[in-house]
mmCIF file of the C-alpha atoms, coordinates in Angstrom:
data_MODEL
# 
_entry.id   MODEL 
# 
loop_
_atom_site.group_PDB 
_atom_site.id 
_atom_site.type_symbol 
_atom_site.label_atom_id 
_atom_site.label_alt_id 
_atom_site.label_comp_id 
_atom_site.label_asym_id 
_atom_site.label_entity_id 
_atom_site.label_seq_id 
_atom_site.pdbx_PDB_ins_code 
_atom_site.Cartn_x 
_atom_site.Cartn_y 
_atom_site.Cartn_z 
_atom_site.occupancy 
_atom_site.B_iso_or_equiv 
_atom_site.pdbx_formal_charge 
_atom_site.auth_seq_id 
_atom_site.auth_comp_id 
_atom_site.auth_asym_id 
_atom_site.auth_atom_id 
_atom_site.pdbx_PDB_model_num 
ATOM 1   C CA . MET A 1 1   ? 36.970 26.451 -21.893 1.00 0.00 ? 1   MET A CA 1 
ATOM 2   C CA . LEU A 1 2   ? 35.691 28.978 -19.327 1.00 0.00 ? 2   LEU A CA 1 
ATOM 3   C CA . CYS A 1 3   ? 33.634 32.639 -20.032 1.00 0.00 ? 3   CYS A CA 1 
ATOM 4   C CA . ASP A 1 4   ? 32.960 35.304 -18.329 1.00 0.00 ? 4   ASP A CA 1 
ATOM 5   C CA . SER A 1 5   ? 30.907 37.810 -19.406 1.00 0.00 ? 5   SER A CA 1 
ATOM 6   C CA . GLU A 1 6   ? 30.918 41.010 -16.906 1.00 0.00 ? 6   GLU A CA 1 
ATOM 7   C CA . LYS A 1 7   ? 32.656 41.608 -13.458 1.00 0.00 ? 7   LYS A CA 1 
ATOM 8   C CA . GLY A 1 8   ? 31.046 39.467 -10.844 1.00 0.00 ? 8   GLY A CA 1 
ATOM 9   C CA . LYS A 1 9   ? 29.225 37.386 -12.868 1.00 0.00 ? 9   LYS A CA 1 
ATOM 10  C CA . ALA A 1 10  ? 30.158 33.472 -11.587 1.00 0.00 ? 10  ALA A CA 1 
ATOM 11  C CA . LEU A 1 11  ? 32.021 31.677 -14.410 1.00 0.00 ? 11  LEU A CA 1 
ATOM 12  C CA . THR A 1 12  ? 30.359 29.065 -16.276 1.00 0.00 ? 12  THR A CA 1 
ATOM 13  C CA . THR A 1 13  ? 32.007 25.779 -17.102 1.00 0.00 ? 13  THR A CA 1 
ATOM 14  C CA . VAL A 1 14  ? 31.897 24.785 -20.763 1.00 0.00 ? 14  VAL A CA 1 
ATOM 15  C CA . HIS A 1 15  ? 32.314 20.915 -22.018 1.00 0.00 ? 15  HIS A CA 1 
ATOM 16  C CA . ALA A 1 16  ? 33.666 20.077 -24.914 1.00 0.00 ? 16  ALA A CA 1 
ATOM 17  C CA . LYS A 1 17  ? 31.585 16.550 -25.195 1.00 0.00 ? 17  LYS A CA 1 
ATOM 18  C CA . GLY A 1 18  ? 28.743 14.982 -24.126 1.00 0.00 ? 18  GLY A CA 1 
ATOM 19  C CA . SER A 1 19  ? 25.332 16.864 -22.444 1.00 0.00 ? 19  SER A CA 1 
ATOM 20  C CA . THR A 1 20  ? 26.511 18.943 -19.645 1.00 0.00 ? 20  THR A CA 1 
ATOM 21  C CA . LYS A 1 21  ? 23.359 19.748 -16.956 1.00 0.00 ? 21  LYS A CA 1 
ATOM 22  C CA . VAL A 1 22  ? 23.180 22.639 -15.806 1.00 0.00 ? 22  VAL A CA 1 
ATOM 23  C CA . VAL A 1 23  ? 23.255 22.783 -11.322 1.00 0.00 ? 23  VAL A CA 1 
ATOM 24  C CA . VAL A 1 24  ? 20.278 24.366 -9.835  1.00 0.00 ? 24  VAL A CA 1 
ATOM 25  C CA . PRO A 1 25  ? 20.782 27.122 -7.166  1.00 0.00 ? 25  PRO A CA 1 
ATOM 26  C CA . LYS A 1 26  ? 17.571 26.784 -4.349  1.00 0.00 ? 26  LYS A CA 1 
ATOM 27  C CA . SER A 1 27  ? 15.081 28.018 -5.246  1.00 0.00 ? 27  SER A CA 1 
ATOM 28  C CA . PRO A 1 28  ? 14.233 31.527 -5.875  1.00 0.00 ? 28  PRO A CA 1 
ATOM 29  C CA . GLU A 1 29  ? 11.497 31.279 -2.967  1.00 0.00 ? 29  GLU A CA 1 
ATOM 30  C CA . ARG A 1 30  ? 14.337 30.943 -0.340  1.00 0.00 ? 30  ARG A CA 1 
ATOM 31  C CA . GLY A 1 31  ? 13.443 28.733 3.407   1.00 0.00 ? 31  GLY A CA 1 
ATOM 32  C CA . VAL A 1 32  ? 11.237 26.602 4.391   1.00 0.00 ? 32  VAL A CA 1 
ATOM 33  C CA . ASP A 1 33  ? 7.957  27.352 2.135   1.00 0.00 ? 33  ASP A CA 1 
ATOM 34  C CA . ALA A 1 34  ? 10.646 26.611 -0.492  1.00 0.00 ? 34  ALA A CA 1 
ATOM 35  C CA . ALA A 1 35  ? 11.460 23.265 0.181   1.00 0.00 ? 35  ALA A CA 1 
ATOM 36  C CA . ALA A 1 36  ? 8.212  21.881 1.742   1.00 0.00 ? 36  ALA A CA 1 
ATOM 37  C CA . ARG A 1 37  ? 6.640  22.611 -1.509  1.00 0.00 ? 37  ARG A CA 1 
ATOM 38  C CA . ALA A 1 38  ? 9.634  20.444 -3.840  1.00 0.00 ? 38  ALA A CA 1 
ATOM 39  C CA . LEU A 1 39  ? 9.388  17.483 -0.662  1.00 0.00 ? 39  LEU A CA 1 
ATOM 40  C CA . HIS A 1 40  ? 5.685  17.764 -1.853  1.00 0.00 ? 40  HIS A CA 1 
ATOM 41  C CA . THR A 1 41  ? 6.278  18.023 -5.329  1.00 0.00 ? 41  THR A CA 1 
ATOM 42  C CA . VAL A 1 42  ? 7.973  15.210 -5.077  1.00 0.00 ? 42  VAL A CA 1 
ATOM 43  C CA . LEU A 1 43  ? 6.002  13.277 -3.172  1.00 0.00 ? 43  LEU A CA 1 
ATOM 44  C CA . VAL A 1 44  ? 3.734  13.706 -5.320  1.00 0.00 ? 44  VAL A CA 1 
ATOM 45  C CA . SER A 1 45  ? 4.945  12.402 -8.313  1.00 0.00 ? 45  SER A CA 1 
ATOM 46  C CA . LEU A 1 46  ? 7.165  9.687  -6.741  1.00 0.00 ? 46  LEU A CA 1 
ATOM 47  C CA . GLU A 1 47  ? 3.233  8.021  -5.113  1.00 0.00 ? 47  GLU A CA 1 
ATOM 48  C CA . ASP A 1 48  ? 2.173  8.904  -8.667  1.00 0.00 ? 48  ASP A CA 1 
ATOM 49  C CA . SER A 1 49  ? 5.614  6.506  -10.630 1.00 0.00 ? 49  SER A CA 1 
ATOM 50  C CA . LYS A 1 50  ? 3.975  3.682  -8.014  1.00 0.00 ? 50  LYS A CA 1 
ATOM 51  C CA . ALA A 1 51  ? 8.419  4.293  -5.892  1.00 0.00 ? 51  ALA A CA 1 
ATOM 52  C CA . GLU A 1 52  ? 7.995  1.674  -3.219  1.00 0.00 ? 52  GLU A CA 1 
ATOM 53  C CA . ASP A 1 53  ? 9.480  2.382  -0.149  1.00 0.00 ? 53  ASP A CA 1 
ATOM 54  C CA . ILE A 1 54  ? 9.200  6.083  0.107   1.00 0.00 ? 54  ILE A CA 1 
ATOM 55  C CA . VAL A 1 55  ? 11.951 7.870  2.759   1.00 0.00 ? 55  VAL A CA 1 
ATOM 56  C CA . SER A 1 56  ? 11.869 11.016 3.616   1.00 0.00 ? 56  SER A CA 1 
ATOM 57  C CA . ILE A 1 57  ? 15.142 12.404 6.101   1.00 0.00 ? 57  ILE A CA 1 
ATOM 58  C CA . ASP A 1 58  ? 15.430 16.136 6.687   1.00 0.00 ? 58  ASP A CA 1 
ATOM 59  C CA . ILE A 1 59  ? 19.012 16.454 6.800   1.00 0.00 ? 59  ILE A CA 1 
ATOM 60  C CA . ALA A 1 60  ? 18.544 20.960 7.504   1.00 0.00 ? 60  ALA A CA 1 
ATOM 61  C CA . GLY A 1 61  ? 20.916 21.752 9.917   1.00 0.00 ? 61  GLY A CA 1 
ATOM 62  C CA . LYS A 1 62  ? 22.371 18.633 9.739   1.00 0.00 ? 62  LYS A CA 1 
ATOM 63  C CA . SER A 1 63  ? 24.274 18.992 5.421   1.00 0.00 ? 63  SER A CA 1 
ATOM 64  C CA . ALA A 1 64  ? 24.534 22.447 3.476   1.00 0.00 ? 64  ALA A CA 1 
ATOM 65  C CA . LEU A 1 65  ? 23.094 19.333 0.286   1.00 0.00 ? 65  LEU A CA 1 
ATOM 66  C CA . GLY A 1 66  ? 19.385 20.081 1.060   1.00 0.00 ? 66  GLY A CA 1 
ATOM 67  C CA . ASP A 1 67  ? 16.676 20.086 3.584   1.00 0.00 ? 67  ASP A CA 1 
ATOM 68  C CA . PHE A 1 68  ? 15.498 16.992 2.863   1.00 0.00 ? 68  PHE A CA 1 
ATOM 69  C CA . MET A 1 69  ? 16.556 13.881 1.576   1.00 0.00 ? 69  MET A CA 1 
ATOM 70  C CA . VAL A 1 70  ? 13.996 10.938 -0.616  1.00 0.00 ? 70  VAL A CA 1 
ATOM 71  C CA . VAL A 1 71  ? 15.433 7.265  -1.241  1.00 0.00 ? 71  VAL A CA 1 
ATOM 72  C CA . VAL A 1 72  ? 12.510 5.020  -2.938  1.00 0.00 ? 72  VAL A CA 1 
ATOM 73  C CA . SER A 1 73  ? 12.623 1.714  -4.774  1.00 0.00 ? 73  SER A CA 1 
ATOM 74  C CA . GLY A 1 74  ? 11.328 1.129  -7.929  1.00 0.00 ? 74  GLY A CA 1 
ATOM 75  C CA . ARG A 1 75  ? 10.864 -2.668 -9.236  1.00 0.00 ? 75  ARG A CA 1 
ATOM 76  C CA . SER A 1 76  ? 13.530 -2.682 -12.312 1.00 0.00 ? 76  SER A CA 1 
ATOM 77  C CA . SER A 1 77  ? 15.871 -0.446 -14.021 1.00 0.00 ? 77  SER A CA 1 
ATOM 78  C CA . ARG A 1 78  ? 12.903 -0.001 -16.291 1.00 0.00 ? 78  ARG A CA 1 
ATOM 79  C CA . HIS A 1 79  ? 10.811 1.409  -13.266 1.00 0.00 ? 79  HIS A CA 1 
ATOM 80  C CA . VAL A 1 80  ? 13.870 3.581  -12.118 1.00 0.00 ? 80  VAL A CA 1 
ATOM 81  C CA . MET A 1 81  ? 13.958 5.311  -14.978 1.00 0.00 ? 81  MET A CA 1 
ATOM 82  C CA . ALA A 1 82  ? 10.679 6.063  -15.414 1.00 0.00 ? 82  ALA A CA 1 
ATOM 83  C CA . ILE A 1 83  ? 10.138 7.561  -12.494 1.00 0.00 ? 83  ILE A CA 1 
ATOM 84  C CA . ALA A 1 84  ? 13.236 9.865  -12.295 1.00 0.00 ? 84  ALA A CA 1 
ATOM 85  C CA . ASP A 1 85  ? 11.667 10.592 -16.155 1.00 0.00 ? 85  ASP A CA 1 
ATOM 86  C CA . HIS A 1 86  ? 8.293  11.185 -14.158 1.00 0.00 ? 86  HIS A CA 1 
ATOM 87  C CA . LEU A 1 87  ? 9.923  13.430 -11.640 1.00 0.00 ? 87  LEU A CA 1 
ATOM 88  C CA . LEU A 1 88  ? 12.411 15.512 -13.553 1.00 0.00 ? 88  LEU A CA 1 
ATOM 89  C CA . SER A 1 89  ? 9.291  16.005 -15.535 1.00 0.00 ? 89  SER A CA 1 
ATOM 90  C CA . ASP A 1 90  ? 6.995  17.620 -12.600 1.00 0.00 ? 90  ASP A CA 1 
ATOM 91  C CA . LEU A 1 91  ? 10.011 19.613 -11.123 1.00 0.00 ? 91  LEU A CA 1 
ATOM 92  C CA . LYS A 1 92  ? 9.675  21.746 -14.086 1.00 0.00 ? 92  LYS A CA 1 
ATOM 93  C CA . ASP A 1 93  ? 6.292  21.963 -15.016 1.00 0.00 ? 93  ASP A CA 1 
ATOM 94  C CA . GLU A 1 94  ? 6.120  22.978 -11.180 1.00 0.00 ? 94  GLU A CA 1 
ATOM 95  C CA . GLY A 1 95  ? 8.714  25.252 -11.775 1.00 0.00 ? 95  GLY A CA 1 
ATOM 96  C CA . PHE A 1 96  ? 11.706 23.973 -10.186 1.00 0.00 ? 96  PHE A CA 1 
ATOM 97  C CA . GLY A 1 97  ? 13.476 24.188 -13.751 1.00 0.00 ? 97  GLY A CA 1 
ATOM 98  C CA . SER A 1 98  ? 15.997 21.658 -14.156 1.00 0.00 ? 98  SER A CA 1 
ATOM 99  C CA . ALA A 1 99  ? 17.379 19.056 -11.689 1.00 0.00 ? 99  ALA A CA 1 
ATOM 100 C CA . ARG A 1 100 ? 21.181 18.191 -11.358 1.00 0.00 ? 100 ARG A CA 1 
ATOM 101 C CA . VAL A 1 101 ? 21.285 14.558 -12.545 1.00 0.00 ? 101 VAL A CA 1 
ATOM 102 C CA . GLU A 1 102 ? 23.353 11.989 -11.720 1.00 0.00 ? 102 GLU A CA 1 
ATOM 103 C CA . GLY A 1 103 ? 23.167 7.578  -13.105 1.00 0.00 ? 103 GLY A CA 1 
ATOM 104 C CA . GLN A 1 104 ? 19.897 8.357  -15.443 1.00 0.00 ? 104 GLN A CA 1 
ATOM 105 C CA . ASP A 1 105 ? 21.908 6.015  -17.961 1.00 0.00 ? 105 ASP A CA 1 
ATOM 106 C CA . ALA A 1 106 ? 22.125 2.448  -16.193 1.00 0.00 ? 106 ALA A CA 1 
ATOM 107 C CA . GLY A 1 107 ? 19.409 3.204  -13.964 1.00 0.00 ? 107 GLY A CA 1 
ATOM 108 C CA . ASP A 1 108 ? 20.107 1.636  -10.791 1.00 0.00 ? 108 ASP A CA 1 
ATOM 109 C CA . TRP A 1 109 ? 20.835 4.609  -9.329  1.00 0.00 ? 109 TRP A CA 1 
ATOM 110 C CA . ILE A 1 110 ? 19.544 7.963  -10.183 1.00 0.00 ? 110 ILE A CA 1 
ATOM 111 C CA . LEU A 1 111 ? 20.316 10.841 -7.784  1.00 0.00 ? 111 LEU A CA 1 
ATOM 112 C CA . ILE A 1 112 ? 17.405 13.705 -8.621  1.00 0.00 ? 112 ILE A CA 1 
ATOM 113 C CA . ASP A 1 113 ? 19.130 17.653 -7.260  1.00 0.00 ? 113 ASP A CA 1 
ATOM 114 C CA . THR A 1 114 ? 16.740 20.574 -6.455  1.00 0.00 ? 114 THR A CA 1 
ATOM 115 C CA . GLY A 1 115 ? 18.942 21.640 -4.248  1.00 0.00 ? 115 GLY A CA 1 
ATOM 116 C CA . ASP A 1 116 ? 16.421 22.216 -1.986  1.00 0.00 ? 116 ASP A CA 1 
ATOM 117 C CA . VAL A 1 117 ? 15.020 18.462 -1.878  1.00 0.00 ? 117 VAL A CA 1 
ATOM 118 C CA . ILE A 1 118 ? 17.262 15.235 -3.653  1.00 0.00 ? 118 ILE A CA 1 
ATOM 119 C CA . VAL A 1 119 ? 16.448 12.444 -4.455  1.00 0.00 ? 119 VAL A CA 1 
ATOM 120 C CA . HIS A 1 120 ? 17.517 9.073  -4.535  1.00 0.00 ? 120 HIS A CA 1 
ATOM 121 C CA . VAL A 1 121 ? 15.850 6.184  -6.509  1.00 0.00 ? 121 VAL A CA 1 
ATOM 122 C CA . PHE A 1 122 ? 16.605 3.147  -7.009  1.00 0.00 ? 122 PHE A CA 1 
ATOM 123 C CA . ARG A 1 123 ? 16.771 -0.813 -7.895  1.00 0.00 ? 123 ARG A CA 1 
ATOM 124 C CA . PRO A 1 124 ? 16.002 -2.565 -4.726  1.00 0.00 ? 124 PRO A CA 1 
ATOM 125 C CA . GLU A 1 125 ? 19.036 -5.032 -4.218  1.00 0.00 ? 125 GLU A CA 1 
ATOM 126 C CA . VAL A 1 126 ? 21.281 -1.959 -5.080  1.00 0.00 ? 126 VAL A CA 1 
ATOM 127 C CA . ARG A 1 127 ? 18.877 0.772  -1.753  1.00 0.00 ? 127 ARG A CA 1 
ATOM 128 C CA . GLU A 1 128 ? 20.188 -2.258 0.290   1.00 0.00 ? 128 GLU A CA 1 
ATOM 129 C CA . PHE A 1 129 ? 23.393 -2.416 -0.375  1.00 0.00 ? 129 PHE A CA 1 
ATOM 130 C CA . TYR A 1 130 ? 24.406 1.444  -0.053  1.00 0.00 ? 130 TYR A CA 1 
ATOM 131 C CA . ASN A 1 131 ? 21.413 1.538  2.586   1.00 0.00 ? 131 ASN A CA 1 
ATOM 132 C CA . ILE A 1 132 ? 22.333 5.882  2.735   1.00 0.00 ? 132 ILE A CA 1 
ATOM 133 C CA . GLU A 1 133 ? 19.453 5.989  5.336   1.00 0.00 ? 133 GLU A CA 1 
ATOM 134 C CA . LYS A 1 134 ? 20.649 4.188  7.309   1.00 0.00 ? 134 LYS A CA 1 
ATOM 135 C CA . MET A 1 135 ? 23.598 6.210  7.154   1.00 0.00 ? 135 MET A CA 1 
ATOM 136 C CA . TRP A 1 136 ? 21.245 9.870  7.691   1.00 0.00 ? 136 TRP A CA 1 
ATOM 137 C CA . ALA A 1 137 ? 19.121 8.403  10.404  1.00 0.00 ? 137 ALA A CA 1 
ATOM 138 C CA . ALA A 1 138 ? 21.982 8.529  12.954  1.00 0.00 ? 138 ALA A CA 1 
ATOM 139 C CA . PRO A 1 139 ? 21.947 10.484 15.591  1.00 0.00 ? 139 PRO A CA 1 
ATOM 140 C CA . ASP A 1 140 ? 23.822 13.703 15.338  1.00 0.00 ? 140 ASP A CA 1 
ATOM 141 C CA . MET A 1 141 ? 27.075 14.070 17.682  1.00 0.00 ? 141 MET A CA 1 
ATOM 142 C CA . ASP A 1 142 ? 25.635 16.831 19.677  1.00 0.00 ? 142 ASP A CA 1 
ATOM 143 C CA . GLU A 1 143 ? 23.036 14.482 20.980  1.00 0.00 ? 143 GLU A CA 1 
ATOM 144 C CA . THR A 1 144 ? 24.660 11.313 21.628  1.00 0.00 ? 144 THR A CA 1 
ATOM 145 C CA . LEU A 1 145 ? 27.226 13.056 24.067  1.00 0.00 ? 145 LEU A CA 1 
ATOM 146 C CA . HIS A 1 146 ? 24.026 15.158 26.327  1.00 0.00 ? 146 HIS A CA 1 
# 
C-alpha cells in the first residue's frame, strides 16, 4: 500500500505484516562532521560492548552507501545481538534516530545502517567466511592502472 499525503512529498511504503524498520536518510548535519561524529559514536559503543577485532574502513568516494564501514566480531550469537542492541540504543541516545537493521533475529551477522556508517557485527566464523574487509580494502581500479 502506498500513501501520498501531498504533492512533492516522498511516498511511504506500508507493509501489512510484521514490523517495518524506517530507512533513515543521511544525518541532518551533512558532510564530514556528521559522518565523523557518527563513526565516533559507533566506535565508542563497540568498545563499551567489548566487540572484538574492530576494523573501520573509509568508503567515502568508493560507494554511495555511506562514508564509513565498520566490521566487528562478537564471541557468540548472544554477544553479537547484545553488541547490536547496545549500539542501536547509543545511536538513538546521540540523536541519530533509528538505524536500519538486518539480521537481528539470528545473531550470526547483523547489519546496522546509520546512513553515514554501516556496521557489520559478525560471529567470528561467519566473518571469516564472508571476509568483507578484504573486499573493501582492495585498491581502487584507478589506482592500479597508474
